Short mmCIF file of C-alpha atoms and ligand atoms in Angstrom, two decimals:
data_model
loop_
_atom_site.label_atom_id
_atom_site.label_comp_id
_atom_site.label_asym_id
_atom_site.label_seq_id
_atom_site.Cartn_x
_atom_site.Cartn_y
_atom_site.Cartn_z
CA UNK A 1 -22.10 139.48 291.29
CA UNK A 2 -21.45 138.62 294.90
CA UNK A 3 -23.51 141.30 297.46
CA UNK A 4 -22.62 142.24 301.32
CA UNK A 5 -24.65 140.97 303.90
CA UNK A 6 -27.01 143.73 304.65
CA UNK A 7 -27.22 143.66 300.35
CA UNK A 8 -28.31 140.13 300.98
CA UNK A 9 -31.16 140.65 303.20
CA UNK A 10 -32.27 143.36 301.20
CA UNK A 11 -32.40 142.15 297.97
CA UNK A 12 -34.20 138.99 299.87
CA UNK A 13 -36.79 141.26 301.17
CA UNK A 14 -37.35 142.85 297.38
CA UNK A 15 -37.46 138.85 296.31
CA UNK A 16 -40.49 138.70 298.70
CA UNK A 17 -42.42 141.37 297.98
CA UNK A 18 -41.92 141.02 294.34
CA UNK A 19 -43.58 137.90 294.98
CA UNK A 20 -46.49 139.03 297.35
CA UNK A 21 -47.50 141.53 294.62
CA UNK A 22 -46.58 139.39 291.48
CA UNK A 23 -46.87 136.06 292.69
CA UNK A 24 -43.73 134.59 291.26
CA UNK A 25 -39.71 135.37 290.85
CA UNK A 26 -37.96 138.07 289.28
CA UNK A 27 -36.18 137.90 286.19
CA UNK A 28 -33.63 140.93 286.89
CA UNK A 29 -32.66 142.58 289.97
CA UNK A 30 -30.54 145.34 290.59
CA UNK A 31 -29.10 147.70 292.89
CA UNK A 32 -27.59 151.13 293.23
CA UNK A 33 -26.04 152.94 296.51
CA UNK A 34 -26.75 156.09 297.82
CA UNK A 35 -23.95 158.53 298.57
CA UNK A 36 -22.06 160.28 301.87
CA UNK A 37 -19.87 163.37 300.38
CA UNK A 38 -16.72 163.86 302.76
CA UNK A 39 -16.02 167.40 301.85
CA UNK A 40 -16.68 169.73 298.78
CA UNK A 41 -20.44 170.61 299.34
CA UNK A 42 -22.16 172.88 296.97
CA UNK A 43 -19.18 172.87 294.64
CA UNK A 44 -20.49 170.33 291.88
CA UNK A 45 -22.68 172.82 289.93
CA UNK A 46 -19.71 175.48 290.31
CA UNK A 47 -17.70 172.98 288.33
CA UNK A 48 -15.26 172.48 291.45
CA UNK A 49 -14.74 169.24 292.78
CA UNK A 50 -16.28 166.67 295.27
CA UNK A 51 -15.24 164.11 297.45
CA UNK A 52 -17.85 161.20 298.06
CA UNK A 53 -18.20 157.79 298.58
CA UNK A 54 -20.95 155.83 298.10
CA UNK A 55 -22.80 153.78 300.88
CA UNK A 56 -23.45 149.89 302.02
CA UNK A 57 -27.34 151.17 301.65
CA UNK A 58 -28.79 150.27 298.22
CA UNK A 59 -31.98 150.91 296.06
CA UNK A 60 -32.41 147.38 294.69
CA UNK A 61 -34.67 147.05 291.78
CA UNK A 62 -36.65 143.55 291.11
CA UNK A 63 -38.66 143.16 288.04
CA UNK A 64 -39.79 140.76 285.47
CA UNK A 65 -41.84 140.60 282.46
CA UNK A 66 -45.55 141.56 282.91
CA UNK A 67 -48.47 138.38 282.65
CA UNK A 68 -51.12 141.14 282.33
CA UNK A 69 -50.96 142.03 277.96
CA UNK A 70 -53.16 145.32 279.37
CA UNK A 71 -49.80 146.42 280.79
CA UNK A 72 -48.72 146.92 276.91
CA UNK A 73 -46.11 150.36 276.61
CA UNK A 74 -46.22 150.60 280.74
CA UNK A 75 -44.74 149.59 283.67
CA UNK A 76 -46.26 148.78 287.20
CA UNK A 77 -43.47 149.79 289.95
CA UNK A 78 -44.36 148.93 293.53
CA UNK A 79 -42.26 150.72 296.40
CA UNK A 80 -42.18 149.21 299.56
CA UNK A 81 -41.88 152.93 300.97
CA UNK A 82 -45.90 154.17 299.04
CA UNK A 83 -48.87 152.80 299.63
CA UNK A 84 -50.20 153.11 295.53
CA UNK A 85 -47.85 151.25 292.57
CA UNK A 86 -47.59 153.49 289.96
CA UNK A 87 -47.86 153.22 286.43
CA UNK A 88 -45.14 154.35 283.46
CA UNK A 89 -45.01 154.96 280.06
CA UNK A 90 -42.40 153.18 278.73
CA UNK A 91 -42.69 154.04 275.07
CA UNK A 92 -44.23 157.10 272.83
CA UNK A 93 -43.65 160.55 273.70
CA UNK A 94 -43.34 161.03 277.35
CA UNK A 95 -43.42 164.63 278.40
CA UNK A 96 -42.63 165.73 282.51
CA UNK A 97 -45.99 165.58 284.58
CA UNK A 98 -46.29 166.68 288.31
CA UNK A 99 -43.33 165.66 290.59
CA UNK A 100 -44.33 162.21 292.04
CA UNK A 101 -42.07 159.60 293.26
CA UNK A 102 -41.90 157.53 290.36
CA UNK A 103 -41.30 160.77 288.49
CA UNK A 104 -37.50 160.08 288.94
CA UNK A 105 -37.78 156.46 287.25
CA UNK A 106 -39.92 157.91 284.18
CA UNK A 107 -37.42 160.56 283.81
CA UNK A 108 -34.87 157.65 283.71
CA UNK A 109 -36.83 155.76 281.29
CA UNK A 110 -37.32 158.30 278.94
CA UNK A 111 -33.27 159.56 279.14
CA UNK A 112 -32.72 155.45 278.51
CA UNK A 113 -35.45 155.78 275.19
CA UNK A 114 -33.64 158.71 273.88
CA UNK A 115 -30.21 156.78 273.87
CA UNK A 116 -32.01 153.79 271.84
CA UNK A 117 -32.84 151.30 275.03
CA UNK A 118 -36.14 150.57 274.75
CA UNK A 119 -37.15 148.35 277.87
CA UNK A 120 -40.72 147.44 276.70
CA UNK A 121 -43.56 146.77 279.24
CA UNK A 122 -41.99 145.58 282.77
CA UNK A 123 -43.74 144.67 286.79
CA UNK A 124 -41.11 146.17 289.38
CA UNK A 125 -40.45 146.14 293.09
CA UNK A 126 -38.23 148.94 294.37
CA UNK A 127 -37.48 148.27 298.31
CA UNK A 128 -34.65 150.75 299.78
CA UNK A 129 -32.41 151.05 302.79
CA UNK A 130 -31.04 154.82 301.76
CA UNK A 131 -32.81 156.70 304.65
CA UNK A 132 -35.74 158.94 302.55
CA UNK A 133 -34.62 162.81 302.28
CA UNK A 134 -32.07 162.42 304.75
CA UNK A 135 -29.13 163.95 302.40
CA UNK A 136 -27.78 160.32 301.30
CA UNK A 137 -29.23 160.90 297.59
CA UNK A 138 -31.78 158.09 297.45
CA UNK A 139 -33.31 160.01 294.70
CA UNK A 140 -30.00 159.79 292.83
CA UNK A 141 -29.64 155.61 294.05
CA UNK A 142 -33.46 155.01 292.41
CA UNK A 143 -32.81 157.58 289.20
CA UNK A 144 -29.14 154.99 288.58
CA UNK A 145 -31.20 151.58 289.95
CA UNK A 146 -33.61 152.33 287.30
CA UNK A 147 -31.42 152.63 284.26
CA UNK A 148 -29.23 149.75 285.83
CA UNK A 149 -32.65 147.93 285.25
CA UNK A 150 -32.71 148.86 282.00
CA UNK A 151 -29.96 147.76 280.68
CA UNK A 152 -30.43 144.53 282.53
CA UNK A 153 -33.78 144.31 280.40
CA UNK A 154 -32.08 145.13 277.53
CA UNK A 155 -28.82 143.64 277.44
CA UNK A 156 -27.42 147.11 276.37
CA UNK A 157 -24.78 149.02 278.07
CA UNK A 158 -24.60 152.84 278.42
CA UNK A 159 -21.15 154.22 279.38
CA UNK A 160 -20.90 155.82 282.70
CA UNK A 161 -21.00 159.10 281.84
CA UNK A 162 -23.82 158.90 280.11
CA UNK A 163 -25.50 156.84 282.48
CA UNK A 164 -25.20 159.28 285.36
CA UNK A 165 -25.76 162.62 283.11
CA UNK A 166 -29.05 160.76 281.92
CA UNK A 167 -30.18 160.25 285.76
CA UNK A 168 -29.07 164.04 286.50
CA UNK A 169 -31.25 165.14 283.55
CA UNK A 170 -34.15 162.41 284.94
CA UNK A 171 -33.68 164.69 288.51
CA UNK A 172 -33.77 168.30 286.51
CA UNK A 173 -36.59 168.06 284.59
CA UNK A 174 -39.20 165.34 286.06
CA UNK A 175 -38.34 165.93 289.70
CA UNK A 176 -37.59 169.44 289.27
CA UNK A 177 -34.39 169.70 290.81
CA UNK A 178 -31.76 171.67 289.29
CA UNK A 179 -29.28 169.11 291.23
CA UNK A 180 -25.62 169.32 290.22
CA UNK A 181 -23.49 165.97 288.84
CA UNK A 182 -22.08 164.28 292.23
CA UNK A 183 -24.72 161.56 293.62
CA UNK A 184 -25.21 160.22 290.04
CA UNK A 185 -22.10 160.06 289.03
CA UNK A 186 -20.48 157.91 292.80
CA UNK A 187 -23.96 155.72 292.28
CA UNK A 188 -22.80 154.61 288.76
CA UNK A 189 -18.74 154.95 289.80
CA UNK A 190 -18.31 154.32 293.49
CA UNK A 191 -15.40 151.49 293.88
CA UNK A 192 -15.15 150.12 297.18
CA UNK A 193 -12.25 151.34 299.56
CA UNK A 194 -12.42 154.26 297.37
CA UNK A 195 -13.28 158.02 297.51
CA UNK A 196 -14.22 159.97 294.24
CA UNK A 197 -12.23 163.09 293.87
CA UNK A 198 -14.60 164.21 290.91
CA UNK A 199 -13.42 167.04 288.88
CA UNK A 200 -16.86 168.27 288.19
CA UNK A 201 -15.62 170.63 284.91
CA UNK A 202 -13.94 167.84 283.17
CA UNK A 203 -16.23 165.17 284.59
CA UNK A 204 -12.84 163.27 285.04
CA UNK A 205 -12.37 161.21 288.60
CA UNK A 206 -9.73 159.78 290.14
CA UNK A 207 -10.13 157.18 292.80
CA UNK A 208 -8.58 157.85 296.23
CA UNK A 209 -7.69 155.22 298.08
CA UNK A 210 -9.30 154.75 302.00
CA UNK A 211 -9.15 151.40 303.40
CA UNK A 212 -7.44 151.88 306.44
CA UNK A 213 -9.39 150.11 308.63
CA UNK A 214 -8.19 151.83 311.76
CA UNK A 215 -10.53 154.49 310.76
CA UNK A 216 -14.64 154.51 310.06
CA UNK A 217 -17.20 156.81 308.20
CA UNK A 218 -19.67 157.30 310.71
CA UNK A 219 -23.07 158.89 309.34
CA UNK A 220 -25.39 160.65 311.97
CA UNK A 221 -29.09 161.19 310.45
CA UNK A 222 -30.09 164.37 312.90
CA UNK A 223 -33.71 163.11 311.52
CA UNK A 224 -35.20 166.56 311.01
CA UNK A 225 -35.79 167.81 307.45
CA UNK A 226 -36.97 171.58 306.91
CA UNK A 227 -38.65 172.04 304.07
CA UNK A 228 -36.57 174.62 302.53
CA UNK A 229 -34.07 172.52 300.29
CA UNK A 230 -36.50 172.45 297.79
CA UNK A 231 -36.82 176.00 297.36
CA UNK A 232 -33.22 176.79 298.93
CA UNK A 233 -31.26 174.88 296.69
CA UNK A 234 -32.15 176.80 293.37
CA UNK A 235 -31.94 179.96 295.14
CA UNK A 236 -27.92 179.11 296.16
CA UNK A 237 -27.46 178.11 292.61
CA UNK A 238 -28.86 180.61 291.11
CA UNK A 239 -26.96 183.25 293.12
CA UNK A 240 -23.83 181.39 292.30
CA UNK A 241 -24.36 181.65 288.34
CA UNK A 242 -25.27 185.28 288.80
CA UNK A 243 -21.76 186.11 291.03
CA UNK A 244 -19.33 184.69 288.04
CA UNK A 245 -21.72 186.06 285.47
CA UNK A 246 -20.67 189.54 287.60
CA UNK A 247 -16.85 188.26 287.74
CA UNK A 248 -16.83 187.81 284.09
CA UNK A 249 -15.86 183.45 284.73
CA UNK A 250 -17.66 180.95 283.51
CA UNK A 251 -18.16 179.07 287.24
CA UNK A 252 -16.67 180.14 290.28
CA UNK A 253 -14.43 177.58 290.04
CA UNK A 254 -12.16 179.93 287.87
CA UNK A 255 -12.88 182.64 290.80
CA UNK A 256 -9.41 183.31 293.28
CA UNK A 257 -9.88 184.83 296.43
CA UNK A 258 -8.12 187.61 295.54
CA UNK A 259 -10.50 187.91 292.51
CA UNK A 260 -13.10 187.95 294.64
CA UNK A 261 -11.84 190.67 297.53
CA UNK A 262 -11.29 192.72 294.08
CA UNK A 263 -14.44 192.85 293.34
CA UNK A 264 -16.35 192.82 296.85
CA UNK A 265 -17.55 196.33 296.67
CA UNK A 266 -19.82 195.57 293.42
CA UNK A 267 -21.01 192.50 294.94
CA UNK A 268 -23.89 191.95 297.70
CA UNK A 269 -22.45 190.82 300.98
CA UNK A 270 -24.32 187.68 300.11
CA UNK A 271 -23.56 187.00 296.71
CA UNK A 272 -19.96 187.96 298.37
CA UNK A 273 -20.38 185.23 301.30
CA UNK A 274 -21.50 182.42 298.73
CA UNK A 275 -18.70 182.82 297.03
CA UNK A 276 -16.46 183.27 299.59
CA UNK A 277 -17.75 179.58 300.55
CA UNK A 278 -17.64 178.29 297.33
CA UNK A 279 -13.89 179.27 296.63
CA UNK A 280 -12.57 177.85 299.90
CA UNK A 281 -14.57 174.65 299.98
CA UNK A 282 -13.02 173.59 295.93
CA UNK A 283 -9.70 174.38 297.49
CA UNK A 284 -10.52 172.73 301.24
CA UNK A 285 -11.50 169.75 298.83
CA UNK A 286 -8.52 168.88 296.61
CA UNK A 287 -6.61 169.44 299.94
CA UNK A 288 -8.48 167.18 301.55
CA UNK A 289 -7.93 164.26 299.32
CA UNK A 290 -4.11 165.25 299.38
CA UNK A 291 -3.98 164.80 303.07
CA UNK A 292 -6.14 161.33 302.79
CA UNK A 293 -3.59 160.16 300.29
CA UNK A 294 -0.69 161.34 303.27
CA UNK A 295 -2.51 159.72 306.26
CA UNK A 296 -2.36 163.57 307.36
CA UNK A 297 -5.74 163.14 309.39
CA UNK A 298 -5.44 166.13 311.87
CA UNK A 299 -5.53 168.40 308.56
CA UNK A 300 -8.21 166.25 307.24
CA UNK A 301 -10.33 167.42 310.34
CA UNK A 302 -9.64 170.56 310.32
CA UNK A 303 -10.42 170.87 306.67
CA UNK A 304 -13.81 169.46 307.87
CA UNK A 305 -14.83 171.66 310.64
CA UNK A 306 -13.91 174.55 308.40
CA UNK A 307 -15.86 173.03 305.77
CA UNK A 308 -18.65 173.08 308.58
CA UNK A 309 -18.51 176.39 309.56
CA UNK A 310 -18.40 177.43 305.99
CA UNK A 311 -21.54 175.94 305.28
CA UNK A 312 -22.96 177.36 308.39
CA UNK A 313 -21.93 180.98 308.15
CA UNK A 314 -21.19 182.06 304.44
CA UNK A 315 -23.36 179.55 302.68
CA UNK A 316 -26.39 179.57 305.31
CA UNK A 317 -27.36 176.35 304.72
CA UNK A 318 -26.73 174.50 307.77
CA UNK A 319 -29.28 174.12 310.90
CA UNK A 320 -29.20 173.97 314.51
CA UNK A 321 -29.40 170.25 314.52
CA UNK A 322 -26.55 169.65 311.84
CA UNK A 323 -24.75 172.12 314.02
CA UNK A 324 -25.39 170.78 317.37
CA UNK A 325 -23.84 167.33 315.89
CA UNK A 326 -21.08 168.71 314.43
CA UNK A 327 -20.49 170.55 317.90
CA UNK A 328 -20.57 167.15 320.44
CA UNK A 329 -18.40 165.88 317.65
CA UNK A 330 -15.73 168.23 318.28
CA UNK A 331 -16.24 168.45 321.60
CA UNK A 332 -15.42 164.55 321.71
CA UNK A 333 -12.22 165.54 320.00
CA UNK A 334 -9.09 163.75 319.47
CA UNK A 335 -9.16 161.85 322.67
CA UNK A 336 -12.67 160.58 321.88
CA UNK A 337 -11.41 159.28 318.97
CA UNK A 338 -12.99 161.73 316.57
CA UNK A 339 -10.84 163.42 313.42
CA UNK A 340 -13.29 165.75 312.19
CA UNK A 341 -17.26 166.19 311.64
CA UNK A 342 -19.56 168.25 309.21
CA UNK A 343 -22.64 168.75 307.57
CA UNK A 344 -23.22 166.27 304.42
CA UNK A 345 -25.26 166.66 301.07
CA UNK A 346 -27.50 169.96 300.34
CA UNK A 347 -28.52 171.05 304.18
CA UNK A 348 -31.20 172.20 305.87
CA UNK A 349 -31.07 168.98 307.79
CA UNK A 350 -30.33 165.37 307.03
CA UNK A 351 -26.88 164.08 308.38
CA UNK A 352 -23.38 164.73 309.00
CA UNK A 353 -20.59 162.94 308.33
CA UNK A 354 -17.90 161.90 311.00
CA UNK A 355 -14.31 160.91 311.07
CA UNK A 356 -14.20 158.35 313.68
CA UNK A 357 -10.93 155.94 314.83
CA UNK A 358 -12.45 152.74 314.76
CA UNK A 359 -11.77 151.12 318.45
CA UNK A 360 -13.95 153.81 319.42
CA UNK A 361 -16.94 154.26 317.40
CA UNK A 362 -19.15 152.59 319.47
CA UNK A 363 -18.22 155.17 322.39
CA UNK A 364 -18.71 157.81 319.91
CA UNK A 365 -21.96 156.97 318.63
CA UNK A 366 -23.09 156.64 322.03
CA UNK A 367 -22.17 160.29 323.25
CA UNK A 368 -23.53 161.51 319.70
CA UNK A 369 -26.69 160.18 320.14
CA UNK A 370 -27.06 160.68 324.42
CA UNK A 371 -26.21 164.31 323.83
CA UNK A 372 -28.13 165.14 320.45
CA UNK A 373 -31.10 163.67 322.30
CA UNK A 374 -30.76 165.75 325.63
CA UNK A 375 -30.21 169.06 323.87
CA UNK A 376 -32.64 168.67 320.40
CA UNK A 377 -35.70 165.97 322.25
CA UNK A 378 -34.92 164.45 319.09
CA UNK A 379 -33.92 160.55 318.33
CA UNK A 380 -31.24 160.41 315.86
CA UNK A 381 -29.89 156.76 313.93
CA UNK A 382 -26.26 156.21 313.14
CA UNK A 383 -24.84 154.05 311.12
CA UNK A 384 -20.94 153.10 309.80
CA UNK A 385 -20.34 152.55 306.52
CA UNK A 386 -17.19 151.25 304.28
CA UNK A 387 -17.08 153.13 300.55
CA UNK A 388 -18.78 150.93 298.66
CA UNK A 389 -19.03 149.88 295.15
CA UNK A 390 -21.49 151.56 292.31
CA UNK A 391 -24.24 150.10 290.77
CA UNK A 392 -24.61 146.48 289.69
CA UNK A 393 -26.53 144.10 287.83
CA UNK A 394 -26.94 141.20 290.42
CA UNK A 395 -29.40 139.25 288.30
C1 GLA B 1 -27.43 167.79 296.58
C2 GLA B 1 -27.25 167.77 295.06
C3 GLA B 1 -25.78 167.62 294.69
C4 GLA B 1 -24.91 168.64 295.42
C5 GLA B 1 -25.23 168.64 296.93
C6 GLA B 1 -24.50 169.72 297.67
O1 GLA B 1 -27.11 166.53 297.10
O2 GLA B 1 -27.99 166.73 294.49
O3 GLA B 1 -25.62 167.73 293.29
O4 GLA B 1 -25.04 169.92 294.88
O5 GLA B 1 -26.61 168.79 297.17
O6 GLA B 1 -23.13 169.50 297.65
#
C-alpha cells in the first residue's frame, strides 16, 4: 500500500519506537485517519446525514507477536502520547472497566472476538498525528486502527459496515460515549478526493467528488477544550430522542419545519431550538453536497456560516473561540479568498473548518492565526488537508 509523505514519517517514527520498547521490527502496521465534517453536525444520531472527509493525519498501529509467553491472552500497547503501556485481554470474557485510553482498543477487541477474529496475544505501538480532543475523532482513528490491526493479525476481513458499527459500539460502551455513526464510518470509508454524503438511516454513502485543486480544506485547532462535551453531548442527544418521541417520529430526521412550528407550543423553547437546528442542518447538508457537485461555492458558504450560527444559537454548542474563528473568517471574506467557515465535530471547542481558494491560504492562515491570537491570548495550529483515504493495512 503506498502512504503520503507525512504517512511516511509517521509510520517511521512508530517503526522506531516499536523498536525502542520491543527491540526489534514489526510484523503488521496499520493506519487509520481521523475525520474533518464539512457540514451536517449533530445530525448522525438523528439519522440525517453528514458530510466528512477524512484527514492526511493517521493513527498508525505497529505490532508484532509477543517474545514474553507471560503475555499469554493479553496485549501490551505502548502510546507514544501516555507515559504507562497498558495491558488487554484479548480472550475470555471481557466486560467494560473504567474509561482509560486503551479502553477504546479493548472495546475494539472484544467487538472483533464477538464476530469470530480472535487476534491472540500481541506487543503494539500506537503513535498519532490526529491532534488529541481537538474534534478530529482520534478516538474514532484508534477504535478503526485497532480492528484494522486485527484483521491484519488475522488474515480475516470484516465488511465495512460492520467494521465501523463494531468501533461505534467499542466508543458506547467502554469509553462511554453515546457517539453517533460518522467518524467510524469516513475512518473505515474515506476515499481520497472524496466527501462522504452518509445517509445515516440507511447507513448508505455516496462519494462526492472534491478535487478541485483551486480550492483547500483548511482546519484551525482554536486549542481550547471545555470540559463539557463529555457531559454535553448526551444531554443534546438525549433531548433530541425525547423531541420526536413528543412528535410521534422515529428521529427528527422525519421532522418538517412545519411539523415542528405545529407543535411549538407543547414543546420547551429548547427542545424547540434543538430541533429547529437539527431540521435545517439535514437539509443545509444534502444542499450542500448538491452545490459541491455544481461548483456553486458562494451557496456552499453560506450554507456554512448558517450552519455556524445554527450551532451557535439553537444548538448552544459552540464557544467564543470557535466563534471568534469563524468571525475573522468571514470577515476575510470573498476577497481574502475565503468561501465559508464553521465550527467542526461535537463543540465546545476544538476546530473549525474553512473553505479557503488555494493561492491564498497562506495569507489566510496568517490573518487567522494574527487575529485569533490578539483577541483570545491564545496560540492556535492550522493545518490543510486533501480528503484522504480510509483505513489500510500497510504491512
Ligand atoms: C462527535 C460524534 C459524532 C457526531 C459529532 C457531531 O464527533 O462522535 O458521532 O455526532 O460529534 O456532529
Amino acid at each position: 500500500m503506498s502512504v503520503g509523505a507525512s504517512e511516511n514519517t509517521l509510520v517511521q517514527e512508530a517503526l522506531e519506537l516499536f523498536d525502542k520498547h520491543f527491540g526489534r521490527s514489526p510484523r503488521w502496521v496499520v493506519a487509520a485517519p481521523g475525520r474533518v465534517n464539512l457540514i451536517g453536525e449533530h445530525t448522525d444520531y438523528n439519522a440525517g446525514f453528514v458530510l466528512p472527509m477524512a484527514i492526511e493525519r493517521r493513527v498508525v498501529i505497529a505490532a508484532d507477536r509477543p517474545i514474553d509467553p507471560a503475555l499469554d491472552g493479553q496485549a501490551c500497547v505502548v502510546s507514544s502520547a501516555e507515559e504507562v503501556p497498558a495491558l488487554l485481554a484479548v480472550d475470555g470474557d471481557i466486560r467494560p472497566g473504567d474509561v482509560h485510553w486503551s479502553s477504546y482498543l479493548q472495546g475494539v477487541v472484544a467487538g472483533c472476538l464477538a464476530k469470530g477474529l480472535k487476534p491472540g496475544p500481541f506487543e503494539a505501538v500506537v503513535h498519532s498525528d490526529v491532534p488529541l480532543g481537538g474534534g478530529l475523532s482520534s478516538s474514532a482513528a484508534l477504535e478503526v486502527a485497532t480492528a484494522t490491526l486485527i484483521e491484519a493479525i488475522t488474515g480475516q476481513t470484516l465488511d465495512l459496515v460492520t467494521k465501523a458499527l463494531l468501533c461505534q459500539k467499542a466508543e458506547h460502551e467502554y469509553a462511554r460515549m453515546p457517539c453517533g455513526i460518522m467518524d467510524q464510518f469516513i475512518s473505515v470509508m474515506g476515499q481520497a478526493d472524496h466527501l462522504m454524503l452518509l445517509d445515516c438511516r440507511s447507513e448508505q454513502a455516496r462519494m462526492v467528488t472534491f478535487d478541485n485543486p483551486a480550492l483547500t480544506v483548511l482546519i484551525t485547532n482554536s486549542n481550547v477544550k471545555h470540559e463539557l462535551t463529555g457531559s454535553e453531548y448526551p444531554l443534546r442527544r438525549a433531548a433530541c430522542e425525547e423531541t420526536a418521541r413528543l412528535l410521534n417520529i422515529d428521529a427528527l430526521r422525519d421532522a418538517s419545519t412545519e411539523m415542528l412550528e405545529g407543535a411549538k407550543d407543547e414543546l420547551s423553547d429548547e427542545f424547540y431550538r434543538r430541533a429547529r437546528h437539527v431540521i435545517g442542518e439535514i437539509e443545509r447538508t444534502v444542499e450542500a453536497a448538491r452545490a459541491i457537485e455544481q461548483g456553486d461555492w458562494t451557496r456552499v458558504g453560506e450554507l456554512m456560516y448558517a450552519s455556524h450560527n445554527s450551532l451557535r444559537d439553537d444548538y448552544e454548542v459552540s464557544c467564543p473561540e470557535l466563534d471568534s474563528l469563524v468571525e475573522i473568517a468571514g470577515s476575510i471574506g470573498r476577497e481574502g479568498g475565503v468561501i465559508g467557515s464553521r465550527m467542526t465535530g461535537g463543540g465546545f471547542g476544538g476546530c473549525t473548518v474553512t473553505l479557503v481558494e488555494t493561492d491564498k491560504v497562506d495569507a489566510v492562515r496568517e490573518t487567522l492565526c494574527t487575529r485569533y491570537r490578539e483577541k483570545t491570548g491564545i496560540e492556535p495550529t492550522s493545518f490543510a488537508s486533501r480528503p484522504a483515504q480510509g483505513a489500510c493495512i500497510i504491512r
